[in-house]
Amino acid sequence: MSRMPVEERRAQLIDAGLRIAARDGVEAVTIRGVAAEAGASLGVVHYCFADKDDLLVAMGLSMALVSSDPVRDALLAAPDIYALAHAGADGLLEGLLARRHMRLLTFEFATTGARNRALRPVAQTHLDQTWTMTYDILDRIREIAGVTYDIPLDRLARNVAAWIDGVELSWLVEQDDDAARAAFHDIADYVVSLAVKK
């Protein structure tokens, strides 16, 4: 392989690790496997990453959450709180369908991080990103609809994010689009039930 800058090589190795993890799971990622996947030597991988945990942390931090773009796009045309919340529900399913493997990896990193101290900050970062994204979307719905919520927005965001995670995890196992869609719309009804006109 030709020489390349360390950051470019690290990115290449992270991508190789993510391909392995998407195909076979996080536990299947090894230094040797990443080297083979990337067409690099073991020495190159060890030069870029101190050990497997270092590589896994870099992989976990490089992952994007399931894109919130479908949800944000859905909010553009909705005229009231009910339509906004339910457009967001449809956007959730659209984003999940488009990013299934990455969402599964996010859950894997979360459960691995609960056991592995080195990966715990990665799991916490993903949680924080999820809560922030949910907060921002609920705040946008609040702003567009001209409402407030009966409970503090940060608590609502954590509750809604946890519910969404549960629906997504069930969908990853069952692959039941209709059940996921219905559950996302139940979440929308919950949000609407807490909205109070200003």
PDB file of C-alpha atoms in Angstrom:
ATOM      1  CA  MET A   1       0.000   0.000   0.000  1.00  0.00           C
ATOM      2  CA  SER A   2       1.152   3.527  -0.696  1.00  0.00           C
ATOM      3  CA  ARG A   3       2.037   5.807   2.197  1.00  0.00           C
ATOM      4  CA  MET A   4      -0.687   8.189   3.288  1.00  0.00           C
ATOM      5  CA  PRO A   5      -1.093  10.662   6.157  1.00  0.00           C
ATOM      6  CA  VAL A   6      -1.910   9.067   9.520  1.00  0.00           C
ATOM      7  CA  GLU A   7      -5.349  10.715   9.781  1.00  0.00           C
ATOM      8  CA  GLU A   8      -6.288   9.477   6.321  1.00  0.00           C
ATOM      9  CA  ARG A   9      -5.042   5.988   7.200  1.00  0.00           C
ATOM     10  CA  ARG A  10      -6.987   6.058  10.491  1.00  0.00           C
ATOM     11  CA  ALA A  11     -10.152   7.010   8.590  1.00  0.00           C
ATOM     12  CA  GLN A  12      -9.579   4.138   6.164  1.00  0.00           C
ATOM     13  CA  LEU A  13      -9.131   1.669   9.031  1.00  0.00           C
ATOM     14  CA  ILE A  14     -12.198   3.009  10.861  1.00  0.00           C
ATOM     15  CA  ASP A  15     -14.250   2.521   7.687  1.00  0.00           C
ATOM     16  CA  ALA A  16     -12.929  -1.040   7.391  1.00  0.00           C
ATOM     17  CA  GLY A  17     -13.862  -1.709  11.025  1.00  0.00           C
ATOM     18  CA  LEU A  18     -17.354  -0.312  10.500  1.00  0.00           C
ATOM     19  CA  ARG A  19     -17.844  -2.541   7.436  1.00  0.00           C
ATOM     20  CA  ILE A  20     -16.911  -5.591   9.515  1.00  0.00           C
ATOM     21  CA  ALA A  21     -19.158  -4.478  12.384  1.00  0.00           C
ATOM     22  CA  ALA A  22     -22.103  -3.796  10.046  1.00  0.00           C
ATOM     23  CA  ARG A  23     -21.669  -7.200   8.433  1.00  0.00           C
ATOM     24  CA  ASP A  24     -20.817  -9.377  11.456  1.00  0.00           C
ATOM     25  CA  GLY A  25     -21.289  -7.301  14.624  1.00  0.00           C
ATOM     26  CA  VAL A  26     -19.027  -5.245  16.878  1.00  0.00           C
ATOM     27  CA  GLU A  27     -17.605  -8.331  18.590  1.00  0.00           C
ATOM     28  CA  ALA A  28     -16.299  -9.568  15.234  1.00  0.00           C
ATOM     29  CA  VAL A  29     -13.957  -6.575  14.885  1.00  0.00           C
ATOM     30  CA  THR A  30     -10.309  -7.552  15.408  1.00  0.00           C
ATOM     31  CA  ILE A  31      -7.041  -5.811  14.584  1.00  0.00           C
ATOM     32  CA  ARG A  32      -6.159  -8.620  12.172  1.00  0.00           C
ATOM     33  CA  GLY A  33      -9.596  -8.504  10.535  1.00  0.00           C
ATOM     34  CA  VAL A  34      -9.453  -4.730  10.077  1.00  0.00           C
ATOM     35  CA  ALA A  35      -5.989  -4.997   8.543  1.00  0.00           C
ATOM     36  CA  ALA A  36      -7.242  -7.595   6.064  1.00  0.00           C
ATOM     37  CA  GLU A  37     -10.414  -5.632   5.275  1.00  0.00           C
ATOM     38  CA  ALA A  38      -8.402  -2.459   4.625  1.00  0.00           C
ATOM     39  CA  GLY A  39      -5.586  -4.235   2.750  1.00  0.00           C
ATOM     40  CA  ALA A  40      -3.103  -2.919   5.318  1.00  0.00           C
ATOM     41  CA  SER A  41      -0.430  -4.591   7.426  1.00  0.00           C
ATOM     42  CA  LEU A  42      -0.909  -5.357  11.120  1.00  0.00           C
ATOM     43  CA  GLY A  43       1.904  -2.894  11.818  1.00  0.00           C
ATOM     44  CA  VAL A  44      -0.045  -0.089  10.154  1.00  0.00           C
ATOM     45  CA  VAL A  45      -3.114  -0.781  12.303  1.00  0.00           C
ATOM     46  CA  HIS A  46      -0.981  -0.921  15.476  1.00  0.00           C
ATOM     47  CA  TYR A  47       0.721   2.324  14.458  1.00  0.00           C
ATOM     48  CA  CYS A  48      -2.657   4.073  14.109  1.00  0.00           C
ATOM     49  CA  PHE A  49      -4.414   2.531  17.134  1.00  0.00           C
ATOM     50  CA  ALA A  50      -2.965   1.480  20.488  1.00  0.00           C
ATOM     51  CA  ASP A  51      -5.220  -1.575  20.705  1.00  0.00           C
ATOM     52  CA  LYS A  52      -8.640  -2.927  19.774  1.00  0.00           C
ATOM     53  CA  ASP A  53     -10.412  -0.734  22.334  1.00  0.00           C
ATOM     54  CA  ASP A  54      -8.758   2.361  20.861  1.00  0.00           C
ATOM     55  CA  LEU A  55      -9.972   1.319  17.409  1.00  0.00           C
ATOM     56  CA  LEU A  56     -13.507   0.610  18.671  1.00  0.00           C
ATOM     57  CA  VAL A  57     -13.700   3.987  20.404  1.00  0.00           C
ATOM     58  CA  ALA A  58     -12.650   5.726  17.190  1.00  0.00           C
ATOM     59  CA  MET A  59     -15.234   3.712  15.240  1.00  0.00           C
ATOM     60  CA  GLY A  60     -18.008   4.503  17.714  1.00  0.00           C
ATOM     61  CA  LEU A  61     -17.261   8.212  17.783  1.00  0.00           C
ATOM     62  CA  SER A  62     -17.183   8.391  13.987  1.00  0.00           C
ATOM     63  CA  MET A  63     -20.680   7.006  13.601  1.00  0.00           C
ATOM     64  CA  ALA A  64     -23.541   9.326  12.860  1.00  0.00           C
ATOM     65  CA  LEU A  65     -26.921   8.769  14.421  1.00  0.00           C
ATOM     66  CA  VAL A  66     -29.822   7.746  12.301  1.00  0.00           C
ATOM     67  CA  SER A  67     -30.288  10.853  10.204  1.00  0.00           C
ATOM     68  CA  SER A  68     -32.776  13.318  11.604  1.00  0.00           C
ATOM     69  CA  ASP A  69     -33.150  14.931   8.165  1.00  0.00           C
ATOM     70  CA  PRO A  70     -36.364  13.029   7.245  1.00  0.00           C
ATOM     71  CA  VAL A  71     -37.942  14.216  10.503  1.00  0.00           C
ATOM     72  CA  ARG A  72     -36.784  17.811  10.046  1.00  0.00           C
ATOM     73  CA  ASP A  73     -37.934  17.821   6.405  1.00  0.00           C
ATOM     74  CA  ALA A  74     -41.362  16.511   7.441  1.00  0.00           C
ATOM     75  CA  LEU A  75     -41.825  19.471   9.773  1.00  0.00           C
ATOM     76  CA  LEU A  76     -41.543  22.001   6.976  1.00  0.00           C
ATOM     77  CA  ALA A  77     -45.045  21.573   5.557  1.00  0.00           C
ATOM     78  CA  ALA A  78     -47.103  20.646   8.620  1.00  0.00           C
ATOM     79  CA  PRO A  79     -49.691  23.293   9.654  1.00  0.00           C
ATOM     80  CA  ASP A  80     -50.441  22.445  13.310  1.00  0.00           C
ATOM     81  CA  ILE A  81     -49.181  20.480  16.323  1.00  0.00           C
ATOM     82  CA  TYR A  82     -51.009  17.283  15.352  1.00  0.00           C
ATOM     83  CA  ALA A  83     -49.731  17.362  11.772  1.00  0.00           C
ATOM     84  CA  LEU A  84     -46.226  18.301  12.936  1.00  0.00           C
ATOM     85  CA  ALA A  85     -45.962  15.446  15.425  1.00  0.00           C
ATOM     86  CA  HIS A  86     -47.364  12.880  12.989  1.00  0.00           C
ATOM     87  CA  ALA A  87     -45.174  14.097  10.113  1.00  0.00           C
ATOM     88  CA  GLY A  88     -42.250  13.607  12.493  1.00  0.00           C
ATOM     89  CA  ALA A  89     -43.436  10.049  13.183  1.00  0.00           C
ATOM     90  CA  ASP A  90     -43.401   9.257   9.464  1.00  0.00           C
ATOM     91  CA  GLY A  91     -39.926  10.792   9.225  1.00  0.00           C
ATOM     92  CA  LEU A  92     -38.697   8.535  12.033  1.00  0.00           C
ATOM     93  CA  LEU A  93     -39.670   5.411  10.120  1.00  0.00           C
ATOM     94  CA  GLU A  94     -38.186   6.767   6.893  1.00  0.00           C
ATOM     95  CA  GLY A  95     -34.859   7.431   8.638  1.00  0.00           C
ATOM     96  CA  LEU A  96     -34.868   4.016  10.286  1.00  0.00           C
ATOM     97  CA  LEU A  97     -35.532   2.186   7.026  1.00  0.00           C
ATOM     98  CA  ALA A  98     -32.736   4.097   5.298  1.00  0.00           C
ATOM     99  CA  ARG A  99     -30.110   3.519   8.020  1.00  0.00           C
ATOM    100  CA  ARG A 100     -30.912   0.096   9.475  1.00  0.00           C
ATOM    101  CA  HIS A 101     -27.334  -1.196   9.753  1.00  0.00           C
ATOM    102  CA  MET A 102     -25.990   1.991  11.309  1.00  0.00           C
ATOM    103  CA  ARG A 103     -28.820   2.064  13.864  1.00  0.00           C
ATOM    104  CA  LEU A 104     -28.112  -1.555  14.770  1.00  0.00           C
ATOM    105  CA  LEU A 105     -24.446  -0.646  15.272  1.00  0.00           C
ATOM    106  CA  THR A 106     -25.437   2.240  17.535  1.00  0.00           C
ATOM    107  CA  PHE A 107     -27.327  -0.186  19.775  1.00  0.00           C
ATOM    108  CA  GLU A 108     -24.400  -2.613  19.714  1.00  0.00           C
ATOM    109  CA  PHE A 109     -21.985   0.111  20.780  1.00  0.00           C
ATOM    110  CA  ALA A 110     -24.378   1.096  23.577  1.00  0.00           C
ATOM    111  CA  THR A 111     -24.623  -2.434  24.990  1.00  0.00           C
ATOM    112  CA  THR A 112     -20.902  -3.087  24.526  1.00  0.00           C
ATOM    113  CA  GLY A 113     -20.203   0.234  26.247  1.00  0.00           C
ATOM    114  CA  ALA A 114     -22.310  -0.821  29.216  1.00  0.00           C
ATOM    115  CA  ARG A 115     -19.841  -3.709  29.767  1.00  0.00           C
ATOM    116  CA  ASN A 116     -16.581  -2.279  28.453  1.00  0.00           C
ATOM    117  CA  ARG A 117     -15.210   0.696  30.402  1.00  0.00           C
ATOM    118  CA  ALA A 118     -13.203   1.876  27.396  1.00  0.00           C
ATOM    119  CA  LEU A 119     -16.364   2.126  25.291  1.00  0.00           C
ATOM    120  CA  ARG A 120     -18.586   3.663  27.967  1.00  0.00           C
ATOM    121  CA  PRO A 121     -17.796   7.233  26.819  1.00  0.00           C
ATOM    122  CA  VAL A 122     -18.830   6.229  23.279  1.00  0.00           C
ATOM    123  CA  ALA A 123     -22.154   4.896  24.556  1.00  0.00           C
ATOM    124  CA  GLN A 124     -22.666   8.076  26.598  1.00  0.00           C
ATOM    125  CA  THR A 125     -21.852  10.241  23.582  1.00  0.00           C
ATOM    126  CA  HIS A 126     -24.472   8.406  21.528  1.00  0.00           C
ATOM    127  CA  LEU A 127     -27.050   8.861  24.309  1.00  0.00           C
ATOM    128  CA  ASP A 128     -26.244  12.553  24.584  1.00  0.00           C
ATOM    129  CA  GLN A 129     -26.558  12.970  20.803  1.00  0.00           C
ATOM    130  CA  THR A 130     -29.915  11.176  20.814  1.00  0.00           C
ATOM    131  CA  TRP A 131     -31.274  13.337  23.636  1.00  0.00           C
ATOM    132  CA  THR A 132     -30.019  16.530  21.969  1.00  0.00           C
ATOM    133  CA  MET A 133     -31.492  15.586  18.593  1.00  0.00           C
ATOM    134  CA  THR A 134     -34.860  14.704  20.187  1.00  0.00           C
ATOM    135  CA  TYR A 135     -34.833  17.907  22.241  1.00  0.00           C
ATOM    136  CA  ASP A 136     -34.116  20.004  19.144  1.00  0.00           C
ATOM    137  CA  ILE A 137     -36.943  18.399  17.137  1.00  0.00           C
ATOM    138  CA  LEU A 138     -39.469  18.738  19.977  1.00  0.00           C
ATOM    139  CA  ASP A 139     -38.376  22.338  20.481  1.00  0.00           C
ATOM    140  CA  ARG A 140     -38.823  23.000  16.761  1.00  0.00           C
ATOM    141  CA  ILE A 141     -42.348  21.498  16.886  1.00  0.00           C
ATOM    142  CA  ARG A 142     -43.084  23.686  19.930  1.00  0.00           C
ATOM    143  CA  GLU A 143     -41.824  26.789  18.134  1.00  0.00           C
ATOM    144  CA  ILE A 144     -43.671  26.163  14.838  1.00  0.00           C
ATOM    145  CA  ALA A 145     -46.958  25.225  16.549  1.00  0.00           C
ATOM    146  CA  GLY A 146     -46.778  28.003  19.137  1.00  0.00           C
ATOM    147  CA  VAL A 147     -47.190  25.667  22.103  1.00  0.00           C
ATOM    148  CA  THR A 148     -45.529  24.748  25.364  1.00  0.00           C
ATOM    149  CA  TYR A 149     -45.409  21.293  26.961  1.00  0.00           C
ATOM    150  CA  ASP A 150     -46.917  20.185  30.275  1.00  0.00           C
ATOM    151  CA  ILE A 151     -43.545  18.773  31.396  1.00  0.00           C
ATOM    152  CA  PRO A 152     -40.040  20.250  31.079  1.00  0.00           C
ATOM    153  CA  LEU A 153     -38.702  19.873  27.547  1.00  0.00           C
ATOM    154  CA  ASP A 154     -35.494  18.136  28.641  1.00  0.00           C
ATOM    155  CA  ARG A 155     -37.505  15.458  30.478  1.00  0.00           C
ATOM    156  CA  LEU A 156     -39.895  15.070  27.549  1.00  0.00           C
ATOM    157  CA  ALA A 157     -36.945  14.663  25.177  1.00  0.00           C
ATOM    158  CA  ARG A 158     -35.405  11.893  27.302  1.00  0.00           C
ATOM    159  CA  ASN A 159     -38.755  10.087  27.575  1.00  0.00           C
ATOM    160  CA  VAL A 160     -39.480  10.343  23.859  1.00  0.00           C
ATOM    161  CA  ALA A 161     -35.924   9.293  22.941  1.00  0.00           C
ATOM    162  CA  ALA A 162     -36.210   6.207  25.168  1.00  0.00           C
ATOM    163  CA  TRP A 163     -39.543   5.291  23.594  1.00  0.00           C
ATOM    164  CA  ILE A 164     -38.121   5.755  20.084  1.00  0.00           C
ATOM    165  CA  ASP A 165     -35.132   3.554  20.967  1.00  0.00           C
ATOM    166  CA  GLY A 166     -37.501   0.823  22.151  1.00  0.00           C
ATOM    167  CA  VAL A 167     -39.545   0.980  18.957  1.00  0.00           C
ATOM    168  CA  GLU A 168     -36.404   0.897  16.825  1.00  0.00           C
ATOM    169  CA  LEU A 169     -34.944  -2.047  18.723  1.00  0.00           C
ATOM    170  CA  SER A 170     -38.214  -3.978  18.328  1.00  0.00           C
ATOM    171  CA  TRP A 171     -38.233  -3.164  14.604  1.00  0.00           C
ATOM    172  CA  LEU A 172     -34.636  -4.347  14.205  1.00  0.00           C
ATOM    173  CA  VAL A 173     -35.670  -7.730  15.619  1.00  0.00           C
ATOM    174  CA  GLU A 174     -39.174  -8.100  14.154  1.00  0.00           C
ATOM    175  CA  GLN A 175     -38.793  -6.132  10.888  1.00  0.00           C
ATOM    176  CA  ASP A 176     -42.464  -5.146  11.221  1.00  0.00           C
ATOM    177  CA  ASP A 177     -42.836  -1.782   9.475  1.00  0.00           C
ATOM    178  CA  ASP A 178     -46.536  -1.467  10.343  1.00  0.00           C
ATOM    179  CA  ALA A 179     -45.949  -2.030  14.064  1.00  0.00           C
ATOM    180  CA  ALA A 180     -43.093   0.500  14.086  1.00  0.00           C
ATOM    181  CA  ARG A 181     -45.195   3.055  12.185  1.00  0.00           C
ATOM    182  CA  ALA A 182     -48.093   2.610  14.646  1.00  0.00           C
ATOM    183  CA  ALA A 183     -45.747   2.972  17.624  1.00  0.00           C
ATOM    184  CA  PHE A 184     -44.143   6.121  16.209  1.00  0.00           C
ATOM    185  CA  HIS A 185     -47.623   7.588  15.764  1.00  0.00           C
ATOM    186  CA  ASP A 186     -48.452   6.644  19.374  1.00  0.00           C
ATOM    187  CA  ILE A 187     -45.395   8.699  20.376  1.00  0.00           C
ATOM    188  CA  ALA A 188     -46.718  11.581  18.264  1.00  0.00           C
ATOM    189  CA  ASP A 189     -50.093  11.364  20.070  1.00  0.00           C
ATOM    190  CA  TYR A 190     -48.243  11.443  23.406  1.00  0.00           C
ATOM    191  CA  VAL A 191     -46.383  14.610  22.386  1.00  0.00           C
ATOM    192  CA  VAL A 192     -49.627  16.233  21.189  1.00  0.00           C
ATOM    193  CA  SER A 193     -51.327  15.320  24.486  1.00  0.00           C
ATOM    194  CA  LEU A 194     -48.701  17.329  26.385  1.00  0.00           C
ATOM    195  CA  ALA A 195     -48.897  20.407  24.147  1.00  0.00           C
ATOM    196  CA  VAL A 196     -50.594  23.505  25.503  1.00  0.00           C
ATOM    197  CA  LYS A 197     -51.345  26.546  23.355  1.00  0.00           C
ATOM    198  CA  LYS A 198     -49.475  29.662  24.462  1.00  0.00           C
TER     199      LYS A 198
END
